[in-house]
Coordinates of C-alpha atoms and ligand atoms in Angstrom, one line a residue:
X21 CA 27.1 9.8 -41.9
X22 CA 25.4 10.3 -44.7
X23 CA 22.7 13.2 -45.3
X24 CA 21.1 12.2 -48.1
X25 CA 19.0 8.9 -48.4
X26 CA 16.3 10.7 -47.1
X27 CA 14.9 8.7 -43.5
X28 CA 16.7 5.6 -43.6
X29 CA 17.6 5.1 -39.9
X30 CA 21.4 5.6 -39.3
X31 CA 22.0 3.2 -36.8
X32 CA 20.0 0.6 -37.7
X33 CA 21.7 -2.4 -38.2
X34 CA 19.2 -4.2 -40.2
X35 CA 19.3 -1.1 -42.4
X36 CA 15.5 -2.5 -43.2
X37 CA 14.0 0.1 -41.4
X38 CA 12.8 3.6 -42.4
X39 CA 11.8 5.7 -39.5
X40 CA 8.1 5.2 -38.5
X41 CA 7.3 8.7 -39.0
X42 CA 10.2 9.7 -41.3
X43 CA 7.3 10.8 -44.2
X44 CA 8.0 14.3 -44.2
X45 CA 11.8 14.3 -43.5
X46 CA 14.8 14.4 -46.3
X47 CA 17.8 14.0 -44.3
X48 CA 18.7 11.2 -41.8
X49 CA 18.6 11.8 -38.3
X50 CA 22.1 13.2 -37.0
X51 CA 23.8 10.3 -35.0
X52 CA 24.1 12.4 -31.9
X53 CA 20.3 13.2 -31.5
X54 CA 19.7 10.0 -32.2
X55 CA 21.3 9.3 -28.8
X56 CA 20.1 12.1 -27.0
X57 CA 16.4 10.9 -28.3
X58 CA 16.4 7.3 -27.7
X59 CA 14.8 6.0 -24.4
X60 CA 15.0 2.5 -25.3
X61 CA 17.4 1.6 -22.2
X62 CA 14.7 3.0 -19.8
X63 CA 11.9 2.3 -21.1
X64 CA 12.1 -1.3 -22.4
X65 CA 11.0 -1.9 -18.8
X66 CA 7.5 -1.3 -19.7
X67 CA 7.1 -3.7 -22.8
X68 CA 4.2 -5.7 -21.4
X69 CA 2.3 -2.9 -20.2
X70 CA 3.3 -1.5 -24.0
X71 CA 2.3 -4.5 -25.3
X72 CA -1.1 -5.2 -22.9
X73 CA -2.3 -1.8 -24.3
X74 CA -1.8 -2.4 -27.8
X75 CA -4.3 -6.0 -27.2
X76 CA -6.7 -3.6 -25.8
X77 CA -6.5 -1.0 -28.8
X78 CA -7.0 -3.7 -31.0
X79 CA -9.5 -5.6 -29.5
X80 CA -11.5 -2.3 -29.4
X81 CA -10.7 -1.3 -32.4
X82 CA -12.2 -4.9 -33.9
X83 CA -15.1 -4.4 -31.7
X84 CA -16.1 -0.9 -33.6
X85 CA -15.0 -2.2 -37.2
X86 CA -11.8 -0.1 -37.8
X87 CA -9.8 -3.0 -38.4
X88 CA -11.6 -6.7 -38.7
X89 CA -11.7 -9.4 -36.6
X90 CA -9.4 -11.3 -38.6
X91 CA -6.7 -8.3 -38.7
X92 CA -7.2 -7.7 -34.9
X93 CA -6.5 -12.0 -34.1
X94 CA -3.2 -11.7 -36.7
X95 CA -2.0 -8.7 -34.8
X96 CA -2.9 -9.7 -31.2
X97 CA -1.3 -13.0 -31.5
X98 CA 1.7 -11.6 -33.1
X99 CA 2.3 -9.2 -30.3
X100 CA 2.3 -12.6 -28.2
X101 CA 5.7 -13.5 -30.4
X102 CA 7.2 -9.8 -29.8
X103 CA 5.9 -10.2 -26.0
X104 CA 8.0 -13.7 -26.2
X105 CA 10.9 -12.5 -28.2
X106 CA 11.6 -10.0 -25.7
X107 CA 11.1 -12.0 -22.8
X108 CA 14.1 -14.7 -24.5
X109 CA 16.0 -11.9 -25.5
X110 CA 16.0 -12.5 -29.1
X111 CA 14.9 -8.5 -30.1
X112 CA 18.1 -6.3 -30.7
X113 CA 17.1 -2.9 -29.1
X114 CA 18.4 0.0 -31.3
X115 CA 18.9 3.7 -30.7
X116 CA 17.4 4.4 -33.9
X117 CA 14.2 2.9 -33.2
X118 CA 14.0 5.7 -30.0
X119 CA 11.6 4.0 -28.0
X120 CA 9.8 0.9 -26.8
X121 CA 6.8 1.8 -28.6
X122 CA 8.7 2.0 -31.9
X123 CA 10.7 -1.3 -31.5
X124 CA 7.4 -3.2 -30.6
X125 CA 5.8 -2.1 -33.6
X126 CA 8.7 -2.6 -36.0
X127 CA 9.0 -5.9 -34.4
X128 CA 5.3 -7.0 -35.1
X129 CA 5.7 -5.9 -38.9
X130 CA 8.8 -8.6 -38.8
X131 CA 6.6 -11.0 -37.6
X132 CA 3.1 -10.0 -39.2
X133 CA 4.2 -7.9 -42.6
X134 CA 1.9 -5.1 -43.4
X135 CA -1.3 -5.6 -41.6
X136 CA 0.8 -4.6 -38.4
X137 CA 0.8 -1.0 -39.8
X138 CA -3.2 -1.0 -38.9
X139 CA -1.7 -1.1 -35.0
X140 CA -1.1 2.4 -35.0
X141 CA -5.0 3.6 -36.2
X142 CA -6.2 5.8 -34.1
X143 CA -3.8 6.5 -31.4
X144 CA -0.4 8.6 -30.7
X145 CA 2.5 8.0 -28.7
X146 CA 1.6 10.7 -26.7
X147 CA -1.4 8.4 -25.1
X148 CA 0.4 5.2 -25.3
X149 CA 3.3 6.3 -23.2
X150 CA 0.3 7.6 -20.5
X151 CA -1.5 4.3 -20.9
X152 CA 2.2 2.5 -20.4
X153 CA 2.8 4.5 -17.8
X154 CA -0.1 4.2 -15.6
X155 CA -0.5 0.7 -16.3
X156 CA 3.1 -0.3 -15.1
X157 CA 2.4 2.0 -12.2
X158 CA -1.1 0.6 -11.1
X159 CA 1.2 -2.5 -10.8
X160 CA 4.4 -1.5 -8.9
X161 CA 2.0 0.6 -6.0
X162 CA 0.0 -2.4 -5.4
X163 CA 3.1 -4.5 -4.4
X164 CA 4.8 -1.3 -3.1
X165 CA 1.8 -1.6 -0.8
X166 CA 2.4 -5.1 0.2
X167 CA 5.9 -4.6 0.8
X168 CA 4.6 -1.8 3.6
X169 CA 1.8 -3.9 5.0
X170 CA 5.1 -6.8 5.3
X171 CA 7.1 -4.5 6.8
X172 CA 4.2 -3.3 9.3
X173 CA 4.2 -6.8 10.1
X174 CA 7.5 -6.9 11.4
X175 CA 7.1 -3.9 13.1
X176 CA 4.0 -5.4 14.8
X177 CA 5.3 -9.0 15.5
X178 CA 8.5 -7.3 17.0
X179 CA 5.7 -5.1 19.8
X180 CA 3.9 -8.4 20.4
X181 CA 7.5 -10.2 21.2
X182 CA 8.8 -7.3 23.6
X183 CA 5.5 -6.4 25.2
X184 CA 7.2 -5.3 28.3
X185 CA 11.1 -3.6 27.2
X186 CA 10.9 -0.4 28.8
X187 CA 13.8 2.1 27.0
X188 CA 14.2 5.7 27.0
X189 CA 11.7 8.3 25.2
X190 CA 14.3 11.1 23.7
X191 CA 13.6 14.7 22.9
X192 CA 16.3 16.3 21.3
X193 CA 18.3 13.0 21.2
X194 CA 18.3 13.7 25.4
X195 CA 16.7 11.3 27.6
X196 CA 13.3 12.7 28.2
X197 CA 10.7 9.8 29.7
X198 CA 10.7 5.7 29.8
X199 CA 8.2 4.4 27.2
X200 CA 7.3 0.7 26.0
X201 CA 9.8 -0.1 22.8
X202 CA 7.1 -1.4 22.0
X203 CA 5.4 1.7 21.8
X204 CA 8.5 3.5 19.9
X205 CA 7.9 0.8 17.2
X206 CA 4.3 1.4 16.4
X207 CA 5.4 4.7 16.2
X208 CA 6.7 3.6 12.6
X209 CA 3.5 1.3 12.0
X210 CA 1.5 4.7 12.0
X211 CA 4.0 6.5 9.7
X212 CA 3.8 3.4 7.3
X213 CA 0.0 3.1 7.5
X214 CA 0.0 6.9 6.6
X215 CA 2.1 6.1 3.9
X216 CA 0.2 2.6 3.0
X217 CA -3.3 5.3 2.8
X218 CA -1.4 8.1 0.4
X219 CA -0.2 5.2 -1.8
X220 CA -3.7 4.2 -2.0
X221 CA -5.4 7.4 -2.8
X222 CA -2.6 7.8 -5.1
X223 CA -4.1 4.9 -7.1
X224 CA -7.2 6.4 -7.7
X225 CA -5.5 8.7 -9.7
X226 CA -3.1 6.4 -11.4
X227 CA -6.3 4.6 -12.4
X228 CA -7.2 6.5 -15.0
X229 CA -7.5 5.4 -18.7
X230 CA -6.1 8.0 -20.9
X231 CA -6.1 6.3 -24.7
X232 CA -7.9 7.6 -27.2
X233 CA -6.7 10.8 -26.4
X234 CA -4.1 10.2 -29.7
X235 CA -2.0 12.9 -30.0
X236 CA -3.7 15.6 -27.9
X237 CA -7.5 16.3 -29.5
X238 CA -8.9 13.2 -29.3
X239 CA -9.5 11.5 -32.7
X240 CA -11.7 10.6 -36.1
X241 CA -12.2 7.7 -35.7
X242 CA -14.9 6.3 -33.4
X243 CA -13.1 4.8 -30.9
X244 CA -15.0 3.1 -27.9
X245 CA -12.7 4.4 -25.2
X246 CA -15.4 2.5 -22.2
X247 CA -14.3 -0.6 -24.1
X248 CA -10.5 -0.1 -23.8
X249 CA -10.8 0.8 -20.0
X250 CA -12.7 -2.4 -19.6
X251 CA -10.4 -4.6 -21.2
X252 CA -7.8 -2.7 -19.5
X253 CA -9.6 -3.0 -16.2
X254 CA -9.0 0.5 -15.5
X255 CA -11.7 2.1 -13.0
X256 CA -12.4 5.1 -15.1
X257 CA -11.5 6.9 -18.4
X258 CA -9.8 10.3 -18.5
X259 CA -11.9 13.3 -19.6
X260 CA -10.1 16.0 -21.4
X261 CA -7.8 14.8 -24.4
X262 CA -5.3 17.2 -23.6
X263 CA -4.9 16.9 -20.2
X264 CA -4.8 12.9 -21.0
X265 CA -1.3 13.2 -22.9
X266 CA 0.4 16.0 -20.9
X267 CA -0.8 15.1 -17.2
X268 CA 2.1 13.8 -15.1
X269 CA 0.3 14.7 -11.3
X270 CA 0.2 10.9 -10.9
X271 CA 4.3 10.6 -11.4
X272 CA 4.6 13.5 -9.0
X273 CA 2.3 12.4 -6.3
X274 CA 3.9 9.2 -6.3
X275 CA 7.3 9.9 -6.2
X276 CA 6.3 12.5 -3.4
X277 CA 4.7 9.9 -1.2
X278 CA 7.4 7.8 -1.8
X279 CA 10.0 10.4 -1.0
X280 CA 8.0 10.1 2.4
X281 CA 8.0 6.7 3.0
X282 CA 12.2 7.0 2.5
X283 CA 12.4 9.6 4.9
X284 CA 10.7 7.1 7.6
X285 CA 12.9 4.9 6.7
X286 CA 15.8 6.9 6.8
X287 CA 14.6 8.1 10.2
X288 CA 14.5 4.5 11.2
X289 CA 17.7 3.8 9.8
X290 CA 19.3 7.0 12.1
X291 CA 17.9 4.8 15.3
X292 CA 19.0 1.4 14.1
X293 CA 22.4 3.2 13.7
X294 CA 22.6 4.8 16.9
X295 CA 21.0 2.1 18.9
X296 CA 23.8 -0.9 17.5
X297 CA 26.4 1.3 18.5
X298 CA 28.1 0.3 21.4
X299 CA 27.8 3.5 23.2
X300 CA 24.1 2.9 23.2
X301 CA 24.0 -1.1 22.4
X302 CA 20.3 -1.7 22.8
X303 CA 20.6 -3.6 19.6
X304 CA 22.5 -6.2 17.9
X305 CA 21.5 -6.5 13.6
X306 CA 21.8 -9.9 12.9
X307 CA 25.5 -11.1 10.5
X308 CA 23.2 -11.4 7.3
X309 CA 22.1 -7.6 7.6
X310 CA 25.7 -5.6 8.5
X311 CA 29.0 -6.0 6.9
X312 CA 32.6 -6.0 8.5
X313 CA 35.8 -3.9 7.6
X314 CA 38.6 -4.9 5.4
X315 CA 40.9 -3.1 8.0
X316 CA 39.2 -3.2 11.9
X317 CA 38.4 -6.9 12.3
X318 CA 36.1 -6.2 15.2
X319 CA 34.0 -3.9 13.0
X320 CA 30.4 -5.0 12.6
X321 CA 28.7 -2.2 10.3
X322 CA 24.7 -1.5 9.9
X323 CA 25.3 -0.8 6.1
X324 CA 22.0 -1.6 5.7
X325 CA 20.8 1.0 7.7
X326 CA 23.4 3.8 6.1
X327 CA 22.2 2.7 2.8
X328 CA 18.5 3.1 2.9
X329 CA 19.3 6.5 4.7
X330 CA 21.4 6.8 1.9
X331 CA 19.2 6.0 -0.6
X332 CA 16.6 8.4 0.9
X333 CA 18.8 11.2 -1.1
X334 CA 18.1 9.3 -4.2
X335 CA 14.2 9.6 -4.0
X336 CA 14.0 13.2 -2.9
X337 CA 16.3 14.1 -5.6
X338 CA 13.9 12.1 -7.9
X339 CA 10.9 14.5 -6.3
X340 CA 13.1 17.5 -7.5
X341 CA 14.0 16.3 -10.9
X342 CA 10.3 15.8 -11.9
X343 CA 8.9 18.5 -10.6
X344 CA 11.2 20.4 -12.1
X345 CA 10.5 18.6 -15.0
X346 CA 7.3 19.9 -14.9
X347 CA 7.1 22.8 -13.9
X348 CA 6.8 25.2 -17.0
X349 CA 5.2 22.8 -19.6
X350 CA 2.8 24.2 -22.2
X351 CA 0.2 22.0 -22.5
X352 CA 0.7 19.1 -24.4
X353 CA 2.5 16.6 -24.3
X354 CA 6.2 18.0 -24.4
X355 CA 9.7 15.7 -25.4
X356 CA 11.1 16.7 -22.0
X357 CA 8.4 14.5 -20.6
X358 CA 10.4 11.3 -21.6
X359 CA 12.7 12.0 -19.4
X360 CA 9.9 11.1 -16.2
X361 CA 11.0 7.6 -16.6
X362 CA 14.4 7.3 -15.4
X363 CA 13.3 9.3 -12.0
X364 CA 10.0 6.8 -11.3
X365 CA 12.0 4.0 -12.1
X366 CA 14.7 4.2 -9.8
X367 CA 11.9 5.4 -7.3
X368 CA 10.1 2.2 -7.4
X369 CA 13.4 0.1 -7.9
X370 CA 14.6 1.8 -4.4
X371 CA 11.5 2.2 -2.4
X372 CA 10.5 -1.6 -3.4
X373 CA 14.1 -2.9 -2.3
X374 CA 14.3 -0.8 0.9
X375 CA 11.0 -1.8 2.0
X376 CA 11.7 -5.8 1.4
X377 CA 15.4 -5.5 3.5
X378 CA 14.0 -4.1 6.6
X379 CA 11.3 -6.5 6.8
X380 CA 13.9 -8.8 6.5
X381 CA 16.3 -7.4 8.7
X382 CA 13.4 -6.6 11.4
X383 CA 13.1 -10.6 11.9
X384 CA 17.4 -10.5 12.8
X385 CA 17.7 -7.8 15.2
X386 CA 18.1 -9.1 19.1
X387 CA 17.1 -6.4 21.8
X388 CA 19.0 -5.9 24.3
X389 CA 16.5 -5.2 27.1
X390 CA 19.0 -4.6 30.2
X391 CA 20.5 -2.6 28.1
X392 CA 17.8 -0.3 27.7
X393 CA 16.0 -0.5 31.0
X394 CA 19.7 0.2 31.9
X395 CA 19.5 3.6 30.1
X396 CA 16.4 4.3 31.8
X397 CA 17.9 4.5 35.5
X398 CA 19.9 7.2 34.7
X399 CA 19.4 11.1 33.2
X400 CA 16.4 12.0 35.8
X401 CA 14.0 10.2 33.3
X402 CA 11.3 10.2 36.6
X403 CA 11.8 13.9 36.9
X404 CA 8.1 14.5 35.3
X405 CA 6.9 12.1 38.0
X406 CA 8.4 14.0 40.9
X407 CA 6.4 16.7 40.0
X408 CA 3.1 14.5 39.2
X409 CA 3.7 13.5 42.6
X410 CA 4.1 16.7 44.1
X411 CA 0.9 17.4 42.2
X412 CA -1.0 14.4 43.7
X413 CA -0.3 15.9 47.2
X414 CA -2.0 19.3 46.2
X415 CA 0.7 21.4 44.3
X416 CA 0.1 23.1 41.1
X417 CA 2.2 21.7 38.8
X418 CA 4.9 24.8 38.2
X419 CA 5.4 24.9 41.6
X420 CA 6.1 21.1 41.7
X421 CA 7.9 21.5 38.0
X422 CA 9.8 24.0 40.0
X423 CA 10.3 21.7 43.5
X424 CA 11.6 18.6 41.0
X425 CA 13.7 21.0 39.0
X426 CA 15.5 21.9 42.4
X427 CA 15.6 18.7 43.3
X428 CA 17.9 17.4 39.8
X429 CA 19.7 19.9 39.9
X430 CA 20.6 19.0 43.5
X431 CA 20.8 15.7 42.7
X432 CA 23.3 16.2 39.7
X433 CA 25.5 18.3 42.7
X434 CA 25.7 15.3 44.9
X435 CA 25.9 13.0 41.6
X436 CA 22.6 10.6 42.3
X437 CA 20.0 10.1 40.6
X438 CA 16.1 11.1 42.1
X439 CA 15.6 7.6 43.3
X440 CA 18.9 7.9 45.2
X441 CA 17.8 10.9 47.5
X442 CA 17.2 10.0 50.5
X443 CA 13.9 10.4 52.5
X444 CA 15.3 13.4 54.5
X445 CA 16.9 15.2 51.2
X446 CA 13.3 14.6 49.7
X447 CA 11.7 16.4 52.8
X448 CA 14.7 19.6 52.6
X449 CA 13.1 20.3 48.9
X450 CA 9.2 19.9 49.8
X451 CA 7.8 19.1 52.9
X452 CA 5.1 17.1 50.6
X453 CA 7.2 14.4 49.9
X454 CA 6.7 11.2 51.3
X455 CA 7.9 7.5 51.4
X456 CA 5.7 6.7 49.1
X457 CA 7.8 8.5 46.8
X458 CA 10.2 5.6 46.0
X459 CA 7.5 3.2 44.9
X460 CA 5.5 6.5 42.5
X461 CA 9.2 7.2 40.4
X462 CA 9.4 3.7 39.4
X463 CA 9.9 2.9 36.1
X464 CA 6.7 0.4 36.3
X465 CA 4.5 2.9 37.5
X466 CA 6.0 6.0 35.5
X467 CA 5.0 3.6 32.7
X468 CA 1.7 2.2 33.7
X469 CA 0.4 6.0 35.0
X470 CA 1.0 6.7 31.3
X471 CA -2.9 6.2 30.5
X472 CA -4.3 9.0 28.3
X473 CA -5.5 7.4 24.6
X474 CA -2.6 6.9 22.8
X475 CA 0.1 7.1 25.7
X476 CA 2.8 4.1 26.3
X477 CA 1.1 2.7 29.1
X478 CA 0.9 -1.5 29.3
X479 CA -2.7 -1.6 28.8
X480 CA -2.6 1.2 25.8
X481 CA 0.0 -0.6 23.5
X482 CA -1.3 -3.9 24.3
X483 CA -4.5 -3.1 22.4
X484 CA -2.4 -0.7 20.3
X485 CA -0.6 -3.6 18.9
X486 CA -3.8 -6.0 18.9
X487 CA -5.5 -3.6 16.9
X488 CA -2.7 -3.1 14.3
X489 CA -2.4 -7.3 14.2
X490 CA -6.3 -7.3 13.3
X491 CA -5.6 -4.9 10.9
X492 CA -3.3 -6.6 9.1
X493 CA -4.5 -10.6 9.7
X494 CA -2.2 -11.3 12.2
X495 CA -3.0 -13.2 15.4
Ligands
LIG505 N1 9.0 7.9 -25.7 C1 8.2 9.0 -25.4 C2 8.0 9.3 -23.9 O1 8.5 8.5 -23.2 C3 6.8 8.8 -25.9 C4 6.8 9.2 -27.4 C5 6.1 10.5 -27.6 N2 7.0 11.0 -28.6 C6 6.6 11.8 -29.6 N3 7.4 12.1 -30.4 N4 5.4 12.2 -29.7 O2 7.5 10.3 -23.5

């Protein structure tokens, strides 16, 4: 290529175009940087919000008398034709134009001529990437939210319609105590209204108005930056110029609480995994949601499980690449910063799809209730209750964790289970125990006993999941 010709842009096909800030340059851009520097294929994703910012700057600027009213209706209405061209797909995207920016504004000069140089007045890329940024982002957490709040509704219609599936409570993956499955699941309706709340607060910070910042000091001309944030409808205008082009805390944070929200899905994926296999078959995932094999015909696979779990690693790699990213940037705005968009992107693009499936998938999974009260019967899950008992008749409860200890690990030995014993095997171990024993080691009563706030007792995860449905309009 050739190195003379001073700024003509190599790879434009038009070969109309000069580069927008090639002014001060001699030689051509070398074709390889060219590559390396263009963004275009990422970020043409945020033409509207490009574009949406640019009728702001104008309108403002018309409203202060940089540019006239005239200039400001010419310019406005021709960013309508770009915003349309795009939308047919009748704009050629070009390396050498780098960025969306660049390609919107040699656009409008194709369809407006030279006023559309007046766009530009007053502002820098530098704040019109933030402004992009934040204004695409303001967007995608709002229905990121909804997509949670759908999926807590899942969650919350599958308690209501199991009110009374008892299953297994596991520590370390080992049987522990029965609880409500209803109770497990709004387990994951707290984790997602934590996550619903960060998103939220996250917003406040996302809802910032950084132009007018231009370059990094702020600018001559006398910009009305209130009038931009009002047009914009953005709840508050950023305060430091510098800070305005090179702050990224709002990428970070939300790519860090989405990171979260993967891993409780990827935790919920583990379960769904487990529980449709047919060692512990509480579950069966509806046709729509698993896939079969191309070799074992009686193969039914949760793939949609596996892949949210999988894409979990996607999302916290995303964390690491922009905070590392970050990490040691002077202050201001720095190229490296570009490359933010690829990792928020794919954040949104995955956290959005996984969010939609499982709401989806929630309304196709059966649960197999004998299944799980099945589980329940065996693995000494009444154990605790023994030695509640023992502790109703007066004994403090290490002795009767001791008594009830004894009495598994004599029941293991003669390979029963606690409700097995008989009355005079119960009386060898403590002299305390009773007939009424059989009736306190049910798993009725092991559940309804189960009282304290917040516990998986009938009464507590009815209102548990009444409250959530009020929270989120459900009946
Ligand atoms: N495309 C750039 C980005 O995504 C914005 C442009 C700033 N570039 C510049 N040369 N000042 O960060």
């Amino acid at each position: 290529m050739s190195q003379s010709g001073g700024n003509k842009s190599a790879g434009n096909q038009s070969g109309e175009n000069e580069k927008l800030w090639g002014g001060r340059f001699s030689q051509s851009t070398d074709e390889l940087v060219e590559k390396l520097n263009a963004s275009i294929d990422v970020d043409k994703r945020l033409y509207d919000s490009d574009i949406e910012g640019s009728i702001a700057h104008l309108k403002m600027m018309a409203e202060v008398s940089i540019i006239t009213r005239d200039e400001a209706d010419i310019l406005i209405k021709g960013l309508g034709q770009v915003k349309a061209r795009i939308e047919n797909n009748e704009m050629q995207f070009l390396a050498s134009l780098e960025d969306i920016h660049m390609h919107i504004e040699n656009e409008l000069g194709k369809v407006c001529g030279d006023v559309a140089q007046k766009l530009h007045t007053g502002r820098s890329r530098n704040d019109q990437i933030a402004l992009d940024v934040r204004i695409y982002l303001k967007k995608e957490t709002r229905i990121i939210i909804d997509l949670l709040a759908g999926f807590q509704r899942s969650l919350v219609r599958m308690a209501q319609s199991h009110p009374d599936v008892i299953m297994p409570g596991y520590t370390h993956l080992q049987r522990a105590q029965p609880v409500l499955f209803a109770h497990h699941l709004m387990a994951y309706y707290e984790m997602v209204k934590r996550d619903i709340q960060r998103f939220e607060d996250c917003l406040k910070r996302i809802d910032v108005m950084p132009l007018g910042a231009a370059a990094l000091a702020g600018t001559t001309y006398p910009l009305d930056r209130e009038f931009t944030r009002e047009v914009l409808a953005f709840s508050a205008v950023s305060d430091n110029s510098i800070d305005s082009v090179s702050d990224r805390d709002f990428v970070m944070e939300f790519i860090s609480h989405a990171a979260i929200a993967m891993i409780h899905f990827s935790r919920l994926s583990e379960e769904l995994i487990l529980w449709s296999s047919s060692e512990f078959s509480f579950i069966t995932i509806s046709d729509a949601f698993t896939t079969g094999s191309s070799i074992m015909p009686q193969k039914k696979n949760p793939d949609v499980a596996e892949l949210v779990r999988g894409k979990t690693g996607r999302v916290v790699g995303n964390l690491v690449s922009i905070l590392t990213l970050m990490k040691s940037l002077p202050m201001a705005y720095n190229k490296d910063m570009q490359e933010d968009k690829e990792p928020l992107f794919d954040t949104v693009d995955t956290l959005k799809i996984c969010a939609d499936v499982y709401t989806r998938m929630f309304k196709n999974i059966e649960v197999h209730k004998d299944r799980m009260l099945d589980a329940c019967t065996q693995g000494f899950l009444n154990a605790t209750d023994l030695a509640d008992y023992l502790v109703s008749k007066g004994l403090p409860f290490r002795k009767a964790h001791a008594v009830s200890g004894r009495a598994v690990a004599y029941a293991v030995n003669q390979k029963k289970e606690l409700h097995d014993l008989t009355l005079e095997e119960f009386k060898e171990l403590s002299e305390l125990i009773g007939p009424d024993v059989y009736s306190f080691i049910t798993l009725d009563k092991m559940i309804s006993r189960r009282i304290s706030y917040g516990g998986t007792s009938f009464d507590n995860v009815r209102q548990a999941v009444k409250k959530a449905a009020g929270e989120l309009g459900l009946q």
